[in-house]
Amino acid sequence: MRLTASRIFQIGLLLLFFFLVYTHLIPRNDEQSLVSGAPKPADPKDQAESQSQTHDHPHPQRPAHPHPQRPTVTQSSAYPKGTANLEEATDTQGAADPQEMTDTENKNDSENTTILQNSKDSQNLTDPGSRSQFIKDAFIYGWRGYKQHAYPHDMLKPLSNTTLDGRSGWGATIVDALTAAILLEVPETIDAALQHIPTISWQIASYEGVAIFGSTIRYLGAMLSAYDMLTTTHSHLVNADSKNKLPELLSQAQALADLLSPSFGTPLGINSNFLNLTDHNITSKNGINDITAISGLPLEWTHLSDLTGNHTYAEISQKSLNAILNVTGDHPSPFPGLFPKHLSLETGNFETGNFDTSDVGGWSHAGGGLYEMLMKNYVYDPVHFKSYREKWITAADSTIKYLASHAQGRPDLTFLAEFNGTELIYRQDHSGMFAAANFILGGAATGEKRFLDFGLQLVNTYIKIYGATETGIGPESFGWIPTTCDTGEETRKEICQVPEEYVSQEKSGFVRSSGYWITNSNYLLRPEVLESLYYAYRVTKDEKYREESWKIVERVIRWCRAGSAFAELEDVNKKMEVGSEEGRRDWMNSYMLSEVLMYSYIIHQEDAPWQLKSNGKNEWVFTTQAHPLRVKAKIEGSAQRSWTNSTSV
């Protein structure tokens, strides 16, 4: 066909029309990100970092994530009625409309941004109800940020909206936050977790080496706690779609424990801290394990035995802990009831002669968990764990007598020193500030007032530590000059002066006014001070502690809210712009939701069976990761531990 001039003109107009439609109505890739509200493609550096190890995990990461990437929908209202998740919705309704998904994400982004829009007025909230609602809103804000940008990975990097899988890749945040969601009554989180947990394949992890202690406190403890609450005190929160998932909480807990059990296969039955899932070989640095990773298992593992009737879990975990308490070899600690941090898996003896300033005894990281769990196991079952009560009392008395230290110029402050042999090291870290809660719990459980009084001394010190910084939030670690320098009891000259690297804090007047110098200025979203304030309020009912808890959590929410959720702070002694990413660290650990916001919420709630009791007669006990478990006496049914009638520890 011969083209005439008019035909060529018509074709040209048609091509011009399609060109205009394409260039004006269809945005380019970078414009699409802005229009839809979706994040721009991640920087390759961020992508590489999201696949890297966490800063404390020694094992190489497996290249493939165990879970398929799931579509992102953050509200149950986005699903068609009667469906449990988006996959089911697309199966029953046909392919999901991309525009509808974009609209949903835009809606959720908007709600997530505005849910705390009145945060500037939060300091003026005065009644428990409005404060509780504000904290609950903060939980939902953090949860939706994780759900949209990180689910089903372990953790969210809220500034870059990328992910981290340092907790085996099983979804640490969604599992760890489940019990907090139950106590705060957040249905969207509860439903999502109940749908997620049955899908976890424990045999497939993001790292070849699985952490036994970390998996116990975050995954096993959360599932057992959720099972306890959702089948008793909080059964009203389970909808029809999720009710059939409750038995899977217990079966999945048992499956995880079965997977981790080979870690006890050492000569003396002392658990290693890592288990290689490929060959089931136990791995442990230098053939040792720390006493927190050993003592931190029996509470959850014994509870699993009590729920299932399988005594093996309790027996192997208690045998491991008792190896610490019954050590017959060299005992390098001069303080009765207190132990160095590391135990040999081969000999069962404490490592001696190779201590340095990072491997000492005390209540800080990797050491204090032993004393915490002695008391919590006793609260769980005072009959079976009767001897743990006496072991704890010995350790607590030694702590008061030998480790308690007051700061030069600030005798009102009570710190807990660490020890290296007979020498005290005057430093403390935030992770050890649960000590106040443990002394208060122990005081109530034993009826010994001296422990309660000492715990309150510590709590009041924590309040002042926080109040001394520019943000009103305490640092990761600090040091001090003890009053023994004034009395002549301390003969080491270097102890009686501020270290050279911190002299600037002395010159600025910070050390004189605060009583301490900051050695690590980060705030890593740690919960220990809020935990201790909860215990202080529940036992004394002194409103002072509830008020201080509110002040602290309000500051945490105000300063740490950044990006899509909450971020760590680089320097607590430096004020920064609210809501800005500057001065923040791109990391949100699961305990921001599971502990920080949980403890600060339940302190405002009325008496309930699961609340801590001031008379020491507790019906529930909180694990180290803040998951409440029913005490042994409150477990009904044939699975109760008849197998322990003949033995106790």
XYZ file of C-alpha atoms in Angstrom:
649
model
C 0.000 0.000 0.000
C 1.377 3.364 -1.028
C 1.528 5.948 1.780
C -0.010 9.248 0.909
C 0.962 12.487 2.552
C -2.285 12.578 4.544
C -1.725 8.980 5.787
C 1.823 9.841 6.930
C 0.466 12.893 8.740
C -2.187 10.784 10.509
C 0.416 8.194 11.631
C 2.636 10.982 12.915
C -0.192 12.430 15.005
C -0.943 8.973 16.432
C 2.703 8.394 17.422
C 2.859 11.849 19.013
C -0.283 11.075 21.028
C 1.163 7.840 22.432
C 4.454 9.578 23.239
C 2.675 12.310 25.205
C 0.582 9.771 27.094
C 3.663 7.737 28.031
C 5.834 10.657 29.147
C 3.196 12.621 31.062
C 0.948 10.029 32.632
C 3.429 7.274 33.513
C 6.057 8.446 36.007
C 9.677 7.354 35.788
C 11.110 4.962 38.344
C 12.390 7.673 40.661
C 9.103 9.551 40.393
C 7.192 6.336 41.068
C 8.901 6.070 44.441
C 7.810 9.548 45.394
C 4.269 9.163 44.108
C 3.559 5.821 45.716
C 5.300 6.456 48.995
C 7.468 3.391 48.472
C 11.145 3.733 49.377
C 13.714 4.302 46.675
C 15.853 1.285 45.819
C 18.277 0.578 48.630
C 21.827 1.750 48.267
C 24.083 -1.246 47.464
C 26.085 -0.510 50.601
C 22.925 -0.708 52.699
C 21.903 -3.926 50.994
C 25.268 -5.467 51.743
C 25.082 -4.347 55.346
C 21.602 -5.784 55.758
C 22.976 -9.172 54.767
C 26.021 -8.954 57.027
C 26.531 -10.339 60.490
C 25.384 -8.502 63.583
C 28.194 -7.058 65.670
C 28.137 -9.949 68.135
C 27.518 -13.027 65.990
C 30.592 -15.185 65.295
C 29.227 -17.461 62.595
C 29.026 -16.965 58.827
C 25.606 -16.153 57.488
C 23.873 -18.502 55.112
C 23.166 -16.854 51.769
C 19.485 -17.678 51.492
C 16.768 -16.443 53.802
C 14.562 -19.287 55.065
C 11.283 -17.518 54.461
C 9.873 -16.354 51.147
C 9.448 -12.612 50.841
C 5.914 -11.757 51.835
C 3.827 -8.925 50.440
C 3.682 -5.945 52.763
C 0.321 -5.133 54.318
C 0.227 -3.671 57.797
C -3.444 -3.681 58.751
C -5.930 -6.490 58.976
C -8.513 -4.165 57.429
C -6.590 -4.442 54.158
C -7.546 -8.098 53.812
C -10.895 -9.212 52.403
C -13.305 -10.249 55.124
C -12.726 -13.784 56.321
C -9.141 -14.091 55.065
C -6.124 -14.398 57.315
C -3.431 -12.827 55.151
C -2.664 -11.390 51.763
C -1.593 -14.716 50.269
C -5.002 -16.178 51.128
C -6.697 -13.050 49.825
C -5.035 -13.333 46.435
C -5.847 -17.039 46.260
C -9.546 -16.455 46.889
C -9.995 -13.077 45.242
C -7.675 -13.377 42.246
C -4.466 -11.435 41.729
C -4.110 -8.415 43.972
C -4.463 -5.093 42.191
C -1.060 -3.296 42.346
C -2.793 0.062 42.624
C -4.864 -1.182 45.573
C -1.674 -2.381 47.265
C -0.067 1.014 46.681
C -3.115 2.778 48.096
C -2.980 0.533 51.160
C 0.715 1.259 51.700
C 0.093 4.992 51.342
C -2.723 4.761 53.888
C -0.548 2.833 56.327
C 2.412 5.189 55.879
C 0.114 8.106 56.614
C -1.383 6.500 59.699
C 2.031 5.411 60.923
C 3.318 8.964 60.612
C 0.347 10.594 62.312
C -0.296 8.055 65.072
C 2.074 10.014 67.323
C 1.323 13.423 65.821
C 0.505 14.816 69.270
C 3.854 13.697 70.688
C 4.872 17.313 71.273
C 2.108 17.451 73.863
C 3.022 14.127 75.453
C 4.884 15.762 78.331
C 1.571 17.254 79.439
C -0.239 13.915 79.750
C -0.997 13.296 83.419
C -3.491 10.465 83.900
C -2.604 6.767 83.561
C -5.171 6.239 80.816
C -3.826 8.856 78.409
C -0.247 7.866 79.145
C -1.052 4.212 78.507
C -2.683 5.095 75.204
C 0.341 7.136 74.148
C 2.676 4.218 74.898
C 0.351 1.845 73.061
C 0.373 4.184 70.067
C 4.175 4.104 70.164
C 4.108 0.305 70.131
C 1.776 0.284 67.122
C 4.005 2.836 65.387
C 7.104 0.682 65.867
C 5.248 -2.496 64.961
C 3.857 -1.093 61.714
C 7.273 0.218 60.714
C 8.712 -3.265 61.199
C 5.756 -4.973 59.509
C 5.940 -2.779 56.438
C 9.678 -2.713 55.910
C 11.197 -5.752 57.638
C 8.711 -8.604 58.112
C 9.491 -11.529 58.283
C 13.141 -10.714 59.038
C 14.560 -10.469 62.551
C 15.024 -6.737 62.874
C 14.316 -3.449 61.159
C 16.878 -0.794 60.326
C 14.439 2.114 60.636
C 16.493 4.835 58.959
C 17.274 2.943 55.757
C 14.222 0.643 55.914
C 16.452 -2.376 55.425
C 16.702 -5.521 57.531
C 18.984 -7.575 59.754
C 18.842 -11.305 60.451
C 21.172 -11.689 63.413
C 18.743 -13.840 65.436
C 18.700 -16.842 63.083
C 16.261 -15.239 60.645
C 13.135 -16.669 62.267
C 11.427 -13.303 62.764
C 12.759 -12.241 66.169
C 10.804 -8.986 66.358
C 7.388 -10.439 65.564
C 7.846 -13.392 67.947
C 9.533 -11.467 70.762
C 6.898 -8.707 70.643
C 3.945 -11.105 70.824
C 3.575 -11.150 74.607
C 3.881 -7.371 74.768
C 1.139 -7.126 72.139
C -1.036 -9.366 74.309
C -0.526 -7.228 77.415
C -1.082 -4.023 75.419
C -3.996 -5.679 73.578
C -2.891 -4.959 70.000
C -4.896 -7.417 67.841
C -3.087 -6.748 64.564
C 0.249 -7.810 66.084
C -1.230 -10.812 67.881
C -2.947 -12.088 64.747
C 0.153 -11.600 62.599
C 2.377 -13.424 65.097
C -0.038 -16.329 65.451
C -0.079 -16.698 61.679
C 3.713 -16.403 61.426
C 4.923 -18.779 64.146
C 3.550 -22.013 62.609
C 5.406 -21.195 59.367
C 8.855 -21.100 60.999
C 11.198 -23.908 59.970
C 13.650 -24.070 62.866
C 16.024 -26.294 60.898
C 16.700 -23.443 58.469
C 18.488 -20.416 59.901
C 20.305 -17.378 58.573
C 23.448 -18.531 60.379
C 24.872 -22.027 60.637
C 25.452 -21.491 64.348
C 22.282 -20.913 66.365
C 22.573 -19.119 69.719
C 21.071 -21.332 72.437
C 20.519 -18.628 75.052
C 19.241 -16.023 72.589
C 16.855 -18.503 70.972
C 15.561 -19.546 74.387
C 14.792 -16.087 75.729
C 13.394 -14.590 72.504
C 11.628 -17.460 70.768
C 10.992 -20.253 73.256
C 10.033 -17.904 76.091
C 7.734 -15.835 73.898
C 5.834 -18.849 72.576
C 5.374 -20.378 76.037
C 4.248 -17.049 77.474
C 1.793 -16.414 74.654
C 0.390 -19.915 75.094
C -0.080 -19.299 78.825
C -1.806 -15.943 78.406
C -3.953 -16.697 75.374
C -5.323 -19.869 76.954
C -6.080 -18.200 80.310
C -6.086 -14.508 81.224
C -6.168 -13.125 77.678
C -8.186 -15.725 75.789
C -10.608 -12.969 74.733
C -7.944 -11.637 72.353
C -7.942 -14.741 70.154
C -10.187 -14.450 67.107
C -11.834 -17.365 65.354
C -9.192 -17.494 62.614
C -6.331 -17.739 65.112
C -7.839 -20.020 67.744
C -6.587 -23.147 66.014
C -3.058 -21.715 66.081
C -2.736 -21.847 69.890
C -1.662 -25.516 70.095
C 1.033 -24.713 67.552
C 2.627 -22.274 70.001
C 3.360 -25.211 72.271
C 4.285 -27.653 69.516
C 6.637 -25.131 67.921
C 8.226 -24.435 71.310
C 8.819 -28.146 71.757
C 10.227 -28.458 68.236
C 12.676 -25.634 68.910
C 13.811 -27.165 72.202
C 14.309 -30.510 70.477
C 16.473 -28.795 67.874
C 18.602 -27.053 70.526
C 18.962 -30.058 72.855
C 22.212 -31.382 71.313
C 23.944 -28.273 72.711
C 23.977 -30.069 76.082
C 26.098 -32.867 74.642
C 29.319 -31.850 76.387
C 31.298 -34.101 78.759
C 29.569 -32.662 81.838
C 26.248 -31.743 80.235
C 26.988 -28.005 80.347
C 25.364 -26.401 77.337
C 27.445 -24.659 74.715
C 26.179 -21.322 73.515
C 26.045 -22.208 69.809
C 24.876 -25.222 67.855
C 25.778 -25.852 64.230
C 22.568 -26.844 62.468
C 24.406 -28.425 59.560
C 26.251 -31.119 61.492
C 24.786 -30.626 65.012
C 28.270 -29.961 66.365
C 28.433 -27.701 69.396
C 30.557 -24.597 69.058
C 31.925 -22.375 71.769
C 34.729 -19.848 71.792
C 37.799 -21.303 73.531
C 35.716 -24.173 74.905
C 33.923 -21.972 77.425
C 30.484 -20.520 77.997
C 29.374 -17.593 80.120
C 27.309 -18.175 83.222
C 24.351 -16.147 81.947
C 24.033 -18.312 78.821
C 24.101 -21.403 81.059
C 21.804 -20.224 83.847
C 19.371 -18.502 81.477
C 17.780 -21.728 80.214
C 16.092 -23.642 83.094
C 13.115 -21.309 83.633
C 11.766 -21.666 80.094
C 12.896 -25.271 79.649
C 11.391 -26.367 82.977
C 8.141 -24.606 82.100
C 8.098 -26.480 78.796
C 8.423 -29.745 80.729
C 5.571 -28.727 83.022
C 3.306 -27.986 80.056
C 4.164 -31.081 78.032
C 5.002 -33.674 80.677
C 8.347 -34.360 79.006
C 10.864 -34.144 81.848
C 13.954 -34.106 79.617
C 13.904 -30.349 78.999
C 13.961 -29.536 82.706
C 16.526 -32.165 83.609
C 19.171 -31.238 81.059
C 18.874 -27.479 81.627
C 18.951 -27.777 85.421
C 21.944 -30.113 85.273
C 23.793 -27.492 83.257
C 23.032 -24.710 85.750
C 23.885 -26.872 88.740
C 27.361 -27.370 87.275
C 28.005 -23.727 88.182
C 26.562 -23.977 91.667
C 28.271 -27.258 92.510
C 31.705 -26.492 91.087
C 34.380 -28.462 92.956
C 37.519 -27.154 91.262
C 39.264 -23.825 91.628
C 36.923 -21.022 92.598
C 38.708 -17.766 91.815
C 36.080 -15.491 93.372
C 36.874 -14.323 96.909
C 33.263 -13.237 97.416
C 30.793 -15.898 98.646
C 28.103 -16.712 96.092
C 29.597 -14.558 93.326
C 31.235 -16.077 90.258
C 33.479 -15.089 87.351
C 31.759 -15.020 83.995
C 33.212 -17.997 82.154
C 33.074 -21.725 82.776
C 35.002 -24.465 80.962
C 32.736 -26.878 79.087
C 35.398 -29.564 79.387
C 36.275 -29.408 83.094
C 33.360 -27.555 84.660
C 35.820 -25.223 86.383
C 35.975 -21.465 86.124
C 38.693 -20.084 83.900
C 41.493 -18.641 86.031
C 44.715 -16.812 85.381
C 43.647 -15.286 82.070
C 41.345 -12.537 83.221
C 41.527 -9.139 81.652
C 39.326 -6.101 82.154
C 36.706 -7.473 79.760
C 36.365 -10.828 81.515
C 35.350 -10.219 85.093
C 32.553 -11.012 87.523
C 29.607 -8.884 88.576
C 26.082 -7.974 87.547
C 26.842 -6.500 84.141
C 26.624 -8.212 80.750
C 27.140 -12.003 80.727
C 27.522 -12.194 84.504
C 24.465 -11.033 86.402
C 21.979 -13.291 84.666
C 22.911 -16.144 87.001
C 21.706 -14.278 90.095
C 18.584 -13.088 88.291
C 17.610 -16.624 87.363
C 18.307 -18.118 90.790
C 15.562 -15.925 92.213
C 13.169 -16.254 89.272
C 13.389 -20.041 89.302
C 12.667 -19.959 93.031
C 9.610 -17.759 92.446
C 8.488 -20.164 89.713
C 8.634 -23.200 92.014
C 9.634 -22.530 95.655
C 9.536 -26.232 96.494
C 11.666 -27.682 93.738
C 14.095 -24.744 93.657
C 14.312 -24.231 97.411
C 18.124 -24.314 97.425
C 18.238 -21.537 94.812
C 16.758 -19.195 97.413
C 19.749 -19.689 99.714
C 22.214 -19.414 96.834
C 20.631 -16.122 95.821
C 20.687 -14.732 99.372
C 24.409 -15.508 99.639
C 25.103 -13.737 96.336
C 22.888 -10.770 97.244
C 24.557 -10.269 100.630
C 28.009 -10.414 99.022
C 26.907 -7.874 96.417
C 25.810 -5.426 99.106
C 28.928 -6.002 101.210
C 31.628 -6.098 98.532
C 30.395 -4.646 95.224
C 28.201 -1.712 96.295
C 30.109 1.517 95.716
C 29.373 5.209 96.196
C 30.709 7.948 93.943
C 33.168 10.552 95.150
C 31.240 13.723 95.923
C 27.917 11.935 95.407
C 27.369 9.547 98.334
C 23.683 9.419 97.359
C 24.581 7.306 94.320
C 24.967 3.539 94.683
C 26.729 1.730 91.857
C 27.705 -1.937 91.469
C 31.379 -2.525 90.748
C 32.722 -5.499 88.837
C 35.533 -7.659 90.166
C 38.652 -9.287 88.794
C 39.902 -11.653 91.449
C 40.127 -9.521 94.584
C 40.308 -6.222 92.702
C 37.228 -4.099 92.089
C 36.665 -2.377 88.760
C 34.558 0.756 89.076
C 32.511 0.598 85.942
C 28.978 -0.426 85.082
C 26.926 -0.943 81.948
C 23.254 -0.444 81.242
C 22.545 -4.141 80.783
C 23.326 -4.701 84.476
C 20.697 -2.254 85.691
C 18.148 -5.039 86.021
C 19.873 -5.678 89.373
C 17.475 -3.329 91.148
C 14.476 -5.286 89.858
C 16.035 -8.545 90.998
C 16.775 -7.255 94.497
C 13.215 -5.948 94.792
C 11.779 -9.264 93.572
C 14.055 -11.127 95.977
C 13.118 -8.882 98.866
C 9.421 -9.529 98.292
C 9.885 -13.276 97.748
C 12.111 -13.859 100.792
C 10.489 -11.292 103.073
C 13.936 -9.806 103.754
C 13.586 -6.024 103.857
C 17.307 -5.350 103.395
C 17.121 -6.596 99.834
C 14.110 -4.441 99.013
C 15.800 -1.379 100.506
C 18.978 -1.994 98.528
C 17.006 -2.479 95.316
C 15.289 0.860 95.860
C 18.691 2.475 96.455
C 19.756 1.240 93.046
C 16.541 2.420 91.369
C 16.937 5.901 92.805
C 20.492 5.950 91.462
C 19.299 4.956 87.993
C 16.857 7.860 88.003
C 19.722 10.258 88.724
C 21.995 8.678 86.114
C 19.324 9.316 83.503
C 18.564 12.803 84.761
C 22.182 13.950 84.440
C 22.379 13.788 80.627
C 21.159 16.265 78.033
C 18.504 13.877 76.727
C 17.477 12.545 80.127
C 18.439 9.031 79.006
C 21.251 7.002 80.538
C 24.408 5.934 78.655
C 25.454 2.423 77.688
C 28.330 2.400 80.198
C 30.064 4.650 82.710
C 32.749 4.794 85.382
C 33.283 6.646 88.662
C 35.774 7.455 91.407
C 34.757 5.584 94.578
C 34.526 7.231 97.992
C 37.179 4.768 99.170
C 39.669 7.116 97.501
C 38.779 9.702 100.154
C 39.087 7.281 103.055
C 42.407 5.836 101.942
C 40.992 2.342 101.494
C 41.717 2.486 97.777
C 45.471 2.476 97.181
C 45.507 2.317 93.364
C 46.256 5.858 92.189
C 44.796 5.274 88.737
C 41.424 4.454 90.297
C 41.301 7.799 92.081
C 41.448 9.977 88.986
C 39.428 10.373 85.824
C 41.059 8.448 82.937
C 42.793 10.668 80.417
C 40.329 9.939 77.618
C 37.456 11.251 79.762
C 39.147 14.311 81.269
C 37.078 16.600 79.026
C 33.977 15.502 80.958
C 35.737 16.462 84.175
C 36.734 19.869 82.806
C 33.181 20.567 81.660
C 31.892 19.921 85.183
C 29.849 16.885 84.147
C 31.695 14.444 86.413
C 31.371 16.685 89.451
C 27.641 17.243 88.946
C 26.650 13.746 87.814
C 29.061 11.639 89.886
C 30.193 9.590 86.874
C 31.823 9.861 83.470
C 30.417 8.320 80.306
C 32.515 5.590 78.690
C 29.993 4.704 75.963
C 27.488 7.420 75.121
C 25.111 5.251 73.062
C 21.554 4.419 74.050
C 20.778 1.015 72.563
C 17.046 1.045 73.390
C 17.766 -0.914 76.550
C 14.886 -1.675 78.967
C 16.583 -2.415 82.313
C 15.820 0.874 84.072
C 12.157 0.787 83.059
C 12.051 -2.826 84.222
C 13.441 -1.839 87.635
C 10.982 1.043 87.954
C 8.121 -1.375 87.269
C 9.271 -3.679 90.071
C 9.763 -0.728 92.429
C 6.256 0.577 91.822
C 4.527 -2.787 92.037
C 6.096 -3.637 95.398
C 5.929 -0.200 97.059
C 2.980 1.393 95.174
C 4.924 4.654 95.499
C 3.684 6.923 92.681
C 7.178 8.369 92.388
C 8.312 5.328 90.430
C 5.372 5.373 88.063
C 6.018 9.064 87.410
C 9.711 8.478 86.718
C 8.874 5.603 84.385
C 6.603 7.896 82.407
C 9.244 10.624 82.162
C 11.824 8.180 80.856
C 9.657 6.413 78.283
C 8.352 9.761 77.036
C 11.956 10.845 76.445
C 12.808 7.562 74.744
C 9.852 7.884 72.384
C 10.601 11.561 71.727
C 14.329 11.213 71.042
C 14.414 7.756 69.430
C 11.485 8.060 67.033
C 13.152 8.357 63.641
C 12.585 6.963 60.187
C 9.923 4.284 60.140
C 10.159 3.287 63.825
C 12.635 3.857 66.688
C 16.408 4.164 66.377
C 19.288 4.006 68.825
C 21.024 7.206 69.946
C 24.680 7.950 69.301
C 25.183 10.298 72.236
C 22.739 10.648 75.131
C 24.585 13.723 76.361
C 23.965 15.679 73.197
C 20.630 17.206 72.313
C 19.385 16.718 68.800
C 16.421 17.615 66.659
C 13.289 15.631 67.436
C 12.356 13.322 64.570
C 15.632 13.858 62.737
C 17.872 11.005 61.629
C 20.977 12.909 62.698
C 22.515 11.502 65.866
C 20.629 8.219 65.492
C 21.915 4.696 64.821
C 20.138 2.604 62.199
C 19.017 -0.242 64.450
C 15.878 -1.304 66.339
C 16.323 -4.399 68.471
C 13.263 -6.474 69.279
C 13.311 -5.516 72.962
C 12.220 -1.973 72.131
C 8.755 -3.440 71.602
C 8.933 -6.488 73.856
C 10.380 -4.761 76.945
C 10.812 -0.972 76.796
C 7.230 -0.230 75.786
C 5.789 -3.230 77.628
C 7.193 -2.411 81.090
C 6.370 1.276 80.703
C 2.788 0.344 79.759
C 1.926 -2.247 82.409
C 3.177 -0.005 85.230
C 0.021 2.060 84.573
C -2.335 -0.934 84.616
C -4.479 -2.150 87.487
C -3.848 -5.246 89.575
C -4.185 -8.466 87.587
C -3.160 -12.092 88.110
C -0.073 -11.630 85.903
C 1.105 -8.472 87.685
C 3.967 -8.619 90.200
C 2.667 -9.031 93.767
C 4.039 -6.956 96.638
C 3.614 -9.842 99.091
C 5.831 -12.145 97.044
C 2.999 -14.585 96.275
C 3.256 -14.334 92.519
C 1.055 -16.249 90.108
C 3.308 -15.388 87.175
C 7.025 -14.694 86.793
C 8.644 -12.554 84.094
C 11.520 -14.160 82.204
C 14.722 -12.247 81.544
C 13.186 -11.126 78.227
C 9.985 -9.980 79.978
C 7.754 -12.881 78.941
C 5.346 -13.727 81.808
C 4.990 -17.430 82.604
C 2.494 -19.032 84.962
C 4.249 -20.322 88.066
C 4.265 -24.071 88.519
C 1.449 -24.059 91.105
C -0.906 -22.378 88.604
C -0.472 -24.894 85.802
C -3.547 -27.086 85.550
C -3.864 -30.559 84.084
C -1.982 -33.822 84.024
C 1.183 -32.333 82.577
C 2.178 -30.925 85.974
C 5.576 -32.025 87.107
C 4.878 -35.190 89.090
C 8.310 -36.365 87.977
C 10.046 -33.951 90.393
C 8.399 -35.167 93.576
C 11.458 -37.211 94.493
C 14.123 -34.681 93.605
C 14.772 -31.016 94.122
C 17.704 -28.726 93.576
